[in-house]
């Protein structure tokens, strides 16, 4: 009897401890598809979970479509490179959706070395009435078959199945950090630290190398590629960012190997901000074209910058994400937080940009009104239908009520991955192993 | 002085991180290694420039800034990797002892620490010599000033002995550089308090650092 009580106590405390999370469940990428109907997440364990927005019913007009799990599958498994004695992590680094061209959905998912094309399709009918097999699939004795019938399709419970259609392997020596689908829908690129390869979806055994920044002597290495993306409309144009805080725009029409850039975006360093860690905090962790294709947004450790494609010498806009960390860089270096790679996203109309921070905070900047807001993704604040309260970090002096001081920030709770619905104000925020989906308030 | 200490601490930390990153699942990350080497380079430059400034006002610059003597491994452990680490445990601020006002500090600070026979012997035998580069330590001072970060480092500083791995060349380079130094100093007793012994104090000198940086990046 007493044992039961102890077990219950243990079980209860285990379940109540929300901070317990297996590392495999940590979400490593979040992406809406082109219509926003589907939301895909990848995690460190190599799994992909796809959520689908439920159809808005006439009965519940006020209740906007919520996202429910649609499909779960294991995309990548841990592998071992015997030649280099290296384990290849199964963590999904990026997911990118292909535009929908038929009833099935296609997405690309990648780990450090291999890109896979997955087909996600529904099956809601099954054939019945085979001649040679019975309903359980066992072969019928031909002697018992006296009539011929045509199999018919009968409805069945909806089944969503994911099948790997292509595996693009063995093309990257270094770790893949980005994939991007071209607007021609026939090709895509994958980028690692030193090279970018161009693939055709139909061909898995070869790819074209379009950027190679590996120096002849590795000791002369000074920068690596950190992110890359195709232009949303011009299938010949792409950009890639570097660890030195620069962005290069390349035109594939210029030459087969795009080592020489068409445009080079770099902001001269502000000497007043120069510190010990200046070099590493200037490394760009994410680059995204605006939906219009006119701007690019880059995220480095402390800021988000919006660049006009026609102005290379400095960004158009710079937003401070968490400048209060500038004086804490040394501690952040010690606990490795300074190496965190934050992503950034545009909203559908390119008027608002969003990025994550620490303490499960994420920030939104309205480019038109120049207003910004800090919100928190946490269980306590996220009862269904609750409105998120803006948060504020106190940088010194008197701390007001509801403000949080810089030293109280939890640096283990970081929001690296966020996504914005392509047309509506719905956002997905990944906080370690939890996914939060927020919608605009409905009047 | 603070700047020097800080720079040195960061150098040490960087080397430790570089070493630790080899053990990580997924292999060495090129970007991470590059960033660590950049920080280490900055720290080294800062350290050296701070040192030059400290010596600017009149005091003669000691001729022997040579790297090797500064590295004082204080333990002899059998494992290659442990040897590698030990090679990095060098006396923190030998040049400080060259400054006249501070000359008497090291022996005083060394005194309270037990089982530092080899170091005390060394300092007493060399402090009178002109060979400033060989004189050890402000170990105790460093210990006082270091925060939880280093205690964390201490706890994690028992890596599995793994001479080979993804980057055998790196391991070999580092072993080669540091094992030579091991041979010229007597072994300190292994029962020395971990607070002092396991501290990942690293004083790579210019050329050593170059080798380290190059070795890490070139794979």
PDB file of C-alpha atoms in Angstrom, chain B residues 53-218:
ATOM      1  CA  UNK B  53      52.069  48.424 -22.098  1.00  0.00           C
ATOM      2  CA  UNK B  54      52.739  47.172 -18.627  1.00  0.00           C
ATOM      3  CA  UNK B  55      56.389  47.046 -19.431  1.00  0.00           C
ATOM      4  CA  UNK B  56      56.457  50.343 -21.246  1.00  0.00           C
ATOM      5  CA  UNK B  57      57.336  52.585 -18.320  1.00  0.00           C
ATOM      6  CA  UNK B  58      61.033  51.968 -18.095  1.00  0.00           C
ATOM      7  CA  UNK B  59      61.207  48.351 -17.090  1.00  0.00           C
ATOM      8  CA  UNK B  60      63.373  46.370 -19.470  1.00  0.00           C
ATOM      9  CA  UNK B  61      61.560  43.968 -21.659  1.00  0.00           C
ATOM     10  CA  UNK B  62      62.760  40.492 -20.838  1.00  0.00           C
ATOM     11  CA  UNK B  63      64.548  38.998 -23.791  1.00  0.00           C
ATOM     12  CA  UNK B  64      63.285  35.505 -23.461  1.00  0.00           C
ATOM     13  CA  UNK B  65      59.653  35.565 -24.291  1.00  0.00           C
ATOM     14  CA  UNK B  66      60.222  32.172 -25.594  1.00  0.00           C
ATOM     15  CA  UNK B  67      57.189  30.013 -25.425  1.00  0.00           C
ATOM     16  CA  UNK B  68      58.414  26.673 -24.305  1.00  0.00           C
ATOM     17  CA  UNK B  69      59.833  27.411 -20.910  1.00  0.00           C
ATOM     18  CA  UNK B  70      56.619  29.066 -19.895  1.00  0.00           C
ATOM     19  CA  UNK B  71      54.719  25.907 -20.147  1.00  0.00           C
ATOM     20  CA  UNK B  72      55.094  24.049 -16.934  1.00  0.00           C
ATOM     21  CA  UNK B  73      53.277  20.840 -16.842  1.00  0.00           C
ATOM     22  CA  UNK B  74      53.003  19.910 -13.264  1.00  0.00           C
ATOM     23  CA  UNK B  75      51.784  16.396 -13.474  1.00  0.00           C
ATOM     24  CA  UNK B  76      52.938  13.402 -15.339  1.00  0.00           C
ATOM     25  CA  UNK B  77      50.040  11.192 -16.220  1.00  0.00           C
ATOM     26  CA  UNK B  78      50.270   8.222 -18.428  1.00  0.00           C
ATOM     27  CA  UNK B  79      47.356   8.902 -20.744  1.00  0.00           C
ATOM     28  CA  UNK B  80      48.261  10.822 -23.840  1.00  0.00           C
ATOM     29  CA  UNK B  81      45.307  13.086 -23.586  1.00  0.00           C
ATOM     30  CA  UNK B  82      45.968  13.793 -19.975  1.00  0.00           C
ATOM     31  CA  UNK B  83      49.481  14.618 -20.976  1.00  0.00           C
ATOM     32  CA  UNK B  84      48.106  16.940 -23.553  1.00  0.00           C
ATOM     33  CA  UNK B  85      46.077  18.735 -20.960  1.00  0.00           C
ATOM     34  CA  UNK B  86      48.870  18.797 -18.488  1.00  0.00           C
ATOM     35  CA  UNK B  87      51.023  20.407 -21.035  1.00  0.00           C
ATOM     36  CA  UNK B  88      48.546  23.190 -21.047  1.00  0.00           C
ATOM     37  CA  UNK B  89      48.612  23.637 -17.337  1.00  0.00           C
ATOM     38  CA  UNK B  90      51.327  26.101 -17.240  1.00  0.00           C
ATOM     39  CA  UNK B  91      52.250  28.704 -14.779  1.00  0.00           C
ATOM     40  CA  UNK B  92      50.060  31.655 -15.363  1.00  0.00           C
ATOM     41  CA  UNK B  93      52.183  34.725 -15.134  1.00  0.00           C
ATOM     42  CA  UNK B  94      55.848  34.108 -15.220  1.00  0.00           C
ATOM     43  CA  UNK B  95      56.631  37.515 -16.579  1.00  0.00           C
ATOM     44  CA  UNK B  96      55.008  39.123 -13.623  1.00  0.00           C
ATOM     45  CA  UNK B  97      57.734  37.834 -11.469  1.00  0.00           C
ATOM     46  CA  UNK B  98      60.177  39.773 -13.527  1.00  0.00           C
ATOM     47  CA  UNK B  99      58.815  42.992 -12.221  1.00  0.00           C
ATOM     48  CA  UNK B 100      60.849  43.904  -9.222  1.00  0.00           C
ATOM     49  CA  UNK B 101      58.080  44.809  -6.790  1.00  0.00           C
ATOM     50  CA  UNK B 102      56.320  41.564  -7.333  1.00  0.00           C
ATOM     51  CA  UNK B 103      59.265  39.271  -7.145  1.00  0.00           C
ATOM     52  CA  UNK B 104      58.639  38.268  -3.602  1.00  0.00           C
ATOM     53  CA  UNK B 105      55.014  37.461  -4.110  1.00  0.00           C
ATOM     54  CA  UNK B 106      55.168  34.112  -5.850  1.00  0.00           C
ATOM     55  CA  UNK B 107      57.069  32.220  -3.188  1.00  0.00           C
ATOM     56  CA  UNK B 108      54.790  33.614  -0.538  1.00  0.00           C
ATOM     57  CA  UNK B 109      51.730  32.563  -2.412  1.00  0.00           C
ATOM     58  CA  UNK B 110      53.116  29.225  -3.242  1.00  0.00           C
ATOM     59  CA  UNK B 111      53.842  28.465   0.350  1.00  0.00           C
ATOM     60  CA  UNK B 112      50.374  27.695   1.604  1.00  0.00           C
ATOM     61  CA  UNK B 113      49.730  25.190  -1.119  1.00  0.00           C
ATOM     62  CA  UNK B 114      50.729  21.692  -0.270  1.00  0.00           C
ATOM     63  CA  UNK B 115      52.740  19.375  -2.389  1.00  0.00           C
ATOM     64  CA  UNK B 116      54.083  21.968  -4.698  1.00  0.00           C
ATOM     65  CA  UNK B 117      57.556  20.758  -4.161  1.00  0.00           C
ATOM     66  CA  UNK B 118      58.658  20.921  -7.732  1.00  0.00           C
ATOM     67  CA  UNK B 119      57.352  24.406  -8.299  1.00  0.00           C
ATOM     68  CA  UNK B 120      58.799  25.897  -5.213  1.00  0.00           C
ATOM     69  CA  UNK B 121      62.107  24.366  -5.994  1.00  0.00           C
ATOM     70  CA  UNK B 122      61.988  25.730  -9.454  1.00  0.00           C
ATOM     71  CA  UNK B 123      61.117  29.205  -8.457  1.00  0.00           C
ATOM     72  CA  UNK B 124      63.756  29.367  -5.803  1.00  0.00           C
ATOM     73  CA  UNK B 125      66.395  28.043  -8.096  1.00  0.00           C
ATOM     74  CA  UNK B 126      65.526  30.237 -10.985  1.00  0.00           C
ATOM     75  CA  UNK B 127      64.388  33.439  -9.450  1.00  0.00           C
ATOM     76  CA  UNK B 128      67.903  34.513  -8.890  1.00  0.00           C
ATOM     77  CA  UNK B 129      68.864  33.576 -12.392  1.00  0.00           C
ATOM     78  CA  UNK B 130      68.481  35.910 -15.248  1.00  0.00           C
ATOM     79  CA  UNK B 131      66.231  33.474 -16.987  1.00  0.00           C
ATOM     80  CA  UNK B 132      63.016  35.256 -16.263  1.00  0.00           C
ATOM     81  CA  UNK B 133      60.964  33.203 -18.629  1.00  0.00           C
ATOM     82  CA  UNK B 134      61.315  30.084 -16.559  1.00  0.00           C
ATOM     83  CA  UNK B 135      60.085  31.461 -13.294  1.00  0.00           C
ATOM     84  CA  UNK B 136      56.624  30.275 -12.456  1.00  0.00           C
ATOM     85  CA  UNK B 137      53.703  31.418 -11.010  1.00  0.00           C
ATOM     86  CA  UNK B 138      50.899  33.334  -9.842  1.00  0.00           C
ATOM     87  CA  UNK B 139      48.885  30.227  -9.603  1.00  0.00           C
ATOM     88  CA  UNK B 140      47.247  31.138  -6.327  1.00  0.00           C
ATOM     89  CA  UNK B 141      46.182  34.544  -7.493  1.00  0.00           C
ATOM     90  CA  UNK B 142      44.633  33.119 -10.552  1.00  0.00           C
ATOM     91  CA  UNK B 143      42.835  30.644  -8.382  1.00  0.00           C
ATOM     92  CA  UNK B 144      41.351  33.396  -6.266  1.00  0.00           C
ATOM     93  CA  UNK B 145      40.132  35.355  -9.158  1.00  0.00           C
ATOM     94  CA  UNK B 146      38.703  32.624 -11.193  1.00  0.00           C
ATOM     95  CA  UNK B 147      35.010  32.106 -10.865  1.00  0.00           C
ATOM     96  CA  UNK B 148      32.653  29.258 -11.181  1.00  0.00           C
ATOM     97  CA  UNK B 149      33.476  28.946 -14.811  1.00  0.00           C
ATOM     98  CA  UNK B 150      36.805  27.416 -14.050  1.00  0.00           C
ATOM     99  CA  UNK B 151      35.417  25.102 -11.425  1.00  0.00           C
ATOM    100  CA  UNK B 152      33.067  23.888 -14.034  1.00  0.00           C
ATOM    101  CA  UNK B 153      35.991  23.403 -16.299  1.00  0.00           C
ATOM    102  CA  UNK B 154      37.838  21.509 -13.635  1.00  0.00           C
ATOM    103  CA  UNK B 155      35.031  19.051 -13.252  1.00  0.00           C
ATOM    104  CA  UNK B 156      34.923  18.390 -16.896  1.00  0.00           C
ATOM    105  CA  UNK B 157      38.582  18.227 -17.397  1.00  0.00           C
ATOM    106  CA  UNK B 158      38.925  14.470 -17.234  1.00  0.00           C
ATOM    107  CA  UNK B 159      38.479  13.490 -20.808  1.00  0.00           C
ATOM    108  CA  UNK B 160      38.620   9.926 -21.939  1.00  0.00           C
ATOM    109  CA  UNK B 161      42.035   9.003 -23.093  1.00  0.00           C
ATOM    110  CA  UNK B 162      41.724   9.043 -26.797  1.00  0.00           C
ATOM    111  CA  UNK B 163      44.879   9.530 -28.689  1.00  0.00           C
ATOM    112  CA  UNK B 164      43.217   8.874 -31.985  1.00  0.00           C
ATOM    113  CA  UNK B 165      39.953  10.205 -33.135  1.00  0.00           C
ATOM    114  CA  UNK B 166      38.569  12.310 -35.881  1.00  0.00           C
ATOM    115  CA  UNK B 167      41.601  14.548 -35.923  1.00  0.00           C
ATOM    116  CA  UNK B 168      44.670  12.473 -35.199  1.00  0.00           C
ATOM    117  CA  UNK B 169      46.904  15.132 -36.656  1.00  0.00           C
ATOM    118  CA  UNK B 170      45.683  17.704 -34.204  1.00  0.00           C
ATOM    119  CA  UNK B 171      46.212  15.341 -31.327  1.00  0.00           C
ATOM    120  CA  UNK B 172      49.664  14.449 -32.519  1.00  0.00           C
ATOM    121  CA  UNK B 173      50.703  18.050 -33.009  1.00  0.00           C
ATOM    122  CA  UNK B 174      49.549  19.039 -29.583  1.00  0.00           C
ATOM    123  CA  UNK B 175      51.040  15.983 -27.966  1.00  0.00           C
ATOM    124  CA  UNK B 176      54.337  16.520 -29.646  1.00  0.00           C
ATOM    125  CA  UNK B 177      54.559  20.092 -28.543  1.00  0.00           C
ATOM    126  CA  UNK B 178      53.625  19.464 -24.984  1.00  0.00           C
ATOM    127  CA  UNK B 179      55.210  16.111 -24.306  1.00  0.00           C
ATOM    128  CA  UNK B 180      58.647  17.568 -24.846  1.00  0.00           C
ATOM    129  CA  UNK B 181      57.995  19.913 -22.001  1.00  0.00           C
ATOM    130  CA  UNK B 182      56.802  17.135 -19.777  1.00  0.00           C
ATOM    131  CA  UNK B 183      60.186  15.505 -19.981  1.00  0.00           C
ATOM    132  CA  UNK B 184      62.084  18.441 -18.598  1.00  0.00           C
ATOM    133  CA  UNK B 185      60.229  18.859 -15.351  1.00  0.00           C
ATOM    134  CA  UNK B 186      59.823  16.525 -12.450  1.00  0.00           C
ATOM    135  CA  UNK B 187      56.470  14.991 -11.854  1.00  0.00           C
ATOM    136  CA  UNK B 188      54.331  16.609  -9.250  1.00  0.00           C
ATOM    137  CA  UNK B 189      52.593  14.271  -6.867  1.00  0.00           C
ATOM    138  CA  UNK B 190      49.204  13.311  -8.124  1.00  0.00           C
ATOM    139  CA  UNK B 191      47.628  13.926  -4.777  1.00  0.00           C
ATOM    140  CA  UNK B 192      47.884  17.655  -5.230  1.00  0.00           C
ATOM    141  CA  UNK B 193      44.572  19.363  -4.628  1.00  0.00           C
ATOM    142  CA  UNK B 194      42.447  19.395  -7.720  1.00  0.00           C
ATOM    143  CA  UNK B 195      41.768  23.049  -7.251  1.00  0.00           C
ATOM    144  CA  UNK B 196      45.272  23.773  -8.303  1.00  0.00           C
ATOM    145  CA  UNK B 197      46.178  20.879 -10.443  1.00  0.00           C
ATOM    146  CA  UNK B 198      43.291  20.466 -12.763  1.00  0.00           C
ATOM    147  CA  UNK B 199      43.004  24.072 -13.627  1.00  0.00           C
ATOM    148  CA  UNK B 200      43.178  24.412 -17.341  1.00  0.00           C
ATOM    149  CA  UNK B 201      45.614  27.232 -17.294  1.00  0.00           C
ATOM    150  CA  UNK B 202      47.141  27.562 -20.623  1.00  0.00           C
ATOM    151  CA  UNK B 203      49.972  29.719 -21.592  1.00  0.00           C
ATOM    152  CA  UNK B 204      50.676  28.930 -25.134  1.00  0.00           C
ATOM    153  CA  UNK B 205      53.233  31.222 -26.552  1.00  0.00           C
ATOM    154  CA  UNK B 206      53.074  32.867 -29.875  1.00  0.00           C
ATOM    155  CA  UNK B 207      54.353  30.080 -31.999  1.00  0.00           C
ATOM    156  CA  UNK B 208      52.577  27.488 -29.940  1.00  0.00           C
ATOM    157  CA  UNK B 209      49.362  29.351 -30.312  1.00  0.00           C
ATOM    158  CA  UNK B 210      49.850  29.612 -34.004  1.00  0.00           C
ATOM    159  CA  UNK B 211      50.325  25.911 -34.192  1.00  0.00           C
ATOM    160  CA  UNK B 212      47.254  25.336 -32.086  1.00  0.00           C
ATOM    161  CA  UNK B 213      45.150  27.638 -34.148  1.00  0.00           C
ATOM    162  CA  UNK B 214      46.395  26.231 -37.395  1.00  0.00           C
ATOM    163  CA  UNK B 215      46.061  22.684 -36.228  1.00  0.00           C
ATOM    164  CA  UNK B 216      42.473  23.186 -35.264  1.00  0.00           C
ATOM    165  CA  UNK B 217      41.424  24.888 -38.430  1.00  0.00           C
ATOM    166  CA  UNK B 218      43.337  22.730 -40.866  1.00  0.00           C
TER     167      UNK B 218
END
